[in-house]
mmCIF file of C-alpha atoms in Angstrom:
data_model
loop_
_atom_site.group_PDB
_atom_site.id
_atom_site.type_symbol
_atom_site.label_atom_id
_atom_site.label_comp_id
_atom_site.label_asym_id
_atom_site.label_seq_id
_atom_site.Cartn_x
_atom_site.Cartn_y
_atom_site.Cartn_z
ATOM 1 C CA MET K 1 129.799 124.139 120.049
ATOM 2 C CA SER K 2 126.005 124.469 120.117
ATOM 3 C CA GLU K 3 123.933 124.142 116.959
ATOM 4 C CA ALA K 4 123.073 127.922 117.293
ATOM 5 C CA GLY K 5 126.803 128.782 117.536
ATOM 6 C CA LYS K 6 127.542 126.737 114.363
ATOM 7 C CA ARG K 7 124.980 128.723 112.426
ATOM 8 C CA SER K 8 125.542 132.202 113.901
ATOM 9 C CA GLN K 9 128.165 134.640 113.232
ATOM 10 C CA ALA K 10 128.621 138.095 114.875
ATOM 11 C CA SER K 11 129.994 141.094 113.167
ATOM 12 C CA ALA K 12 131.551 144.012 115.055
ATOM 13 C CA GLY K 13 130.602 147.307 113.361
ATOM 14 C CA GLY K 14 127.901 145.751 111.180
ATOM 15 C CA ALA K 15 125.627 147.700 108.786
ATOM 16 C CA LEU K 16 123.549 149.328 111.500
ATOM 17 C CA GLN K 17 126.464 150.555 113.447
ATOM 18 C CA GLN K 18 128.245 151.843 110.366
ATOM 19 C CA ALA K 19 125.058 153.714 109.426
ATOM 20 C CA PHE K 20 123.837 154.907 112.802
ATOM 21 C CA GLY K 21 126.552 154.580 115.390
ATOM 22 C CA ALA K 22 126.130 152.789 118.777
ATOM 23 C CA GLU K 23 122.414 153.855 119.147
ATOM 24 C CA ILE K 24 119.351 154.014 116.904
ATOM 25 C CA GLU K 25 116.027 155.833 117.219
ATOM 26 C CA LEU K 26 112.900 153.822 116.201
ATOM 27 C CA THR K 27 109.423 155.277 115.860
ATOM 28 C CA GLY K 28 106.740 152.985 117.440
ATOM 29 C CA GLU K 29 103.238 152.465 116.211
ATOM 30 C CA SER K 30 102.008 155.167 118.452
ATOM 31 C CA GLY K 31 104.403 157.658 116.908
ATOM 32 C CA SER K 32 106.690 157.821 119.929
ATOM 33 C CA VAL K 33 110.433 157.783 119.388
ATOM 34 C CA GLN K 34 112.461 155.345 121.422
ATOM 35 C CA VAL K 35 116.245 155.126 121.574
ATOM 36 C CA TYR K 36 117.894 151.668 121.441
ATOM 37 C CA ARG K 37 121.464 150.681 121.974
ATOM 38 C CA ILE K 38 122.776 148.316 119.329
ATOM 39 C CA LEU K 39 123.985 145.307 121.352
ATOM 40 C CA ALA K 40 124.902 143.048 118.512
ATOM 41 C CA GLU K 41 124.628 142.338 114.762
ATOM 42 C CA LEU K 42 124.689 138.753 113.884
ATOM 43 C CA SER K 43 123.833 136.320 111.118
ATOM 44 C CA VAL K 44 121.810 133.314 111.916
ATOM 45 C CA ASN K 45 121.095 130.811 109.198
ATOM 46 C CA GLY K 46 122.600 133.250 106.650
ATOM 47 C CA ARG K 47 120.092 136.076 107.632
ATOM 48 C CA PRO K 48 121.228 139.279 109.322
ATOM 49 C CA TYR K 49 119.713 140.360 112.654
ATOM 50 C CA ALA K 50 120.289 143.124 115.224
ATOM 51 C CA VAL K 51 119.810 142.737 118.897
ATOM 52 C CA LEU K 52 118.659 146.007 120.528
ATOM 53 C CA GLN K 53 117.869 147.150 123.946
ATOM 54 C CA SER K 54 116.287 150.417 125.335
ATOM 55 C CA ASP K 55 117.107 151.783 128.835
ATOM 56 C CA ALA K 56 113.864 150.421 130.136
ATOM 57 C CA MET K 57 114.554 147.104 128.633
ATOM 58 C CA ARG K 58 118.024 146.959 130.221
ATOM 59 C CA LYS K 59 116.578 147.408 133.625
ATOM 60 C CA GLU K 60 114.281 144.409 133.024
ATOM 61 C CA GLY K 61 117.089 142.383 131.374
ATOM 62 C CA GLU K 62 115.109 142.195 128.035
ATOM 63 C CA ILE K 63 116.225 142.496 124.477
ATOM 64 C CA GLU K 64 114.415 143.024 121.135
ATOM 65 C CA VAL K 65 115.425 141.143 117.866
ATOM 66 C CA PHE K 66 115.011 142.646 114.429
ATOM 67 C CA ARG K 67 115.821 141.415 110.857
ATOM 68 C CA VAL K 68 118.218 143.797 109.102
ATOM 69 C CA LEU K 69 117.091 144.608 105.568
ATOM 70 C CA SER K 70 119.790 146.185 103.365
ATOM 71 C CA GLU K 71 118.550 147.448 100.056
ATOM 72 C CA ASP K 72 121.378 148.396 97.733
ATOM 73 C CA ALA K 73 122.985 151.591 98.822
ATOM 74 C CA ALA K 74 120.099 152.806 101.132
ATOM 75 C CA GLU K 75 120.423 152.849 104.893
ATOM 76 C CA PRO K 76 119.623 149.469 106.393
ATOM 77 C CA LYS K 77 116.012 148.999 107.638
ATOM 78 C CA LEU K 78 114.719 146.929 110.524
ATOM 79 C CA GLU K 79 111.864 144.447 110.363
ATOM 80 C CA SER K 80 110.165 143.005 113.529
ATOM 81 C CA VAL K 81 110.569 139.300 114.138
ATOM 82 C CA ASP K 82 107.077 137.914 114.783
ATOM 83 C CA ASP K 83 107.923 134.136 114.511
ATOM 84 C CA ASP K 84 108.614 132.886 118.054
ATOM 85 C CA GLU K 85 111.016 130.097 116.792
ATOM 86 C CA GLU K 86 113.016 132.558 114.741
ATOM 87 C CA TRP K 87 113.136 135.059 117.570
ATOM 88 C CA GLU K 88 114.347 132.315 120.051
ATOM 89 C CA ASP K 89 117.015 131.094 117.482
ATOM 90 C CA VAL K 90 118.477 134.593 117.305
ATOM 91 C CA ALA K 91 118.225 135.149 121.058
ATOM 92 C CA GLU K 92 119.951 131.853 121.786
ATOM 93 C CA ALA K 93 122.762 132.878 119.263
ATOM 94 C CA TYR K 94 123.122 136.170 121.096
ATOM 95 C CA ASP K 95 123.353 134.416 124.507
ATOM 96 C CA ASP K 96 125.952 132.008 123.106
ATOM 97 C CA LEU K 97 128.004 135.133 121.923
ATOM 98 C CA GLN K 98 127.627 136.770 125.314
ATOM 99 C CA PHE K 99 127.981 133.918 127.744
ATOM 100 C CA GLY K 100 129.432 131.000 125.711
ATOM 101 C CA SER K 101 127.723 127.752 125.009
ATOM 102 C CA ASP K 102 126.979 124.906 127.486
ATOM 103 C CA ASP K 103 127.619 122.462 124.692
ATOM 104 C CA ARG K 104 131.427 123.192 124.467
ATOM 105 C CA PRO K 105 133.628 120.245 125.179
#
């Protein structure tokens, strides 16, 4: 199992899906609303993340990674991941969940 696989854990029906369903609407900096499909919710290094994809991103094979912030009983909130290494760790863990790891015996 890869190092990312050892430190990541997926959850079906995580906090976002329970709160919003299979899709979520996010408002960009310009004020425009974009619909994203929730591809996965996973924990990497003990921190919850969501992997999202809009229709336009799907056509390009791209994903977006967000930290999931849960504050008591309030709906979960998303925070952008700006650190390249953190983003890559989550993207690698997501890839391992989707396609398996090359490090498996």
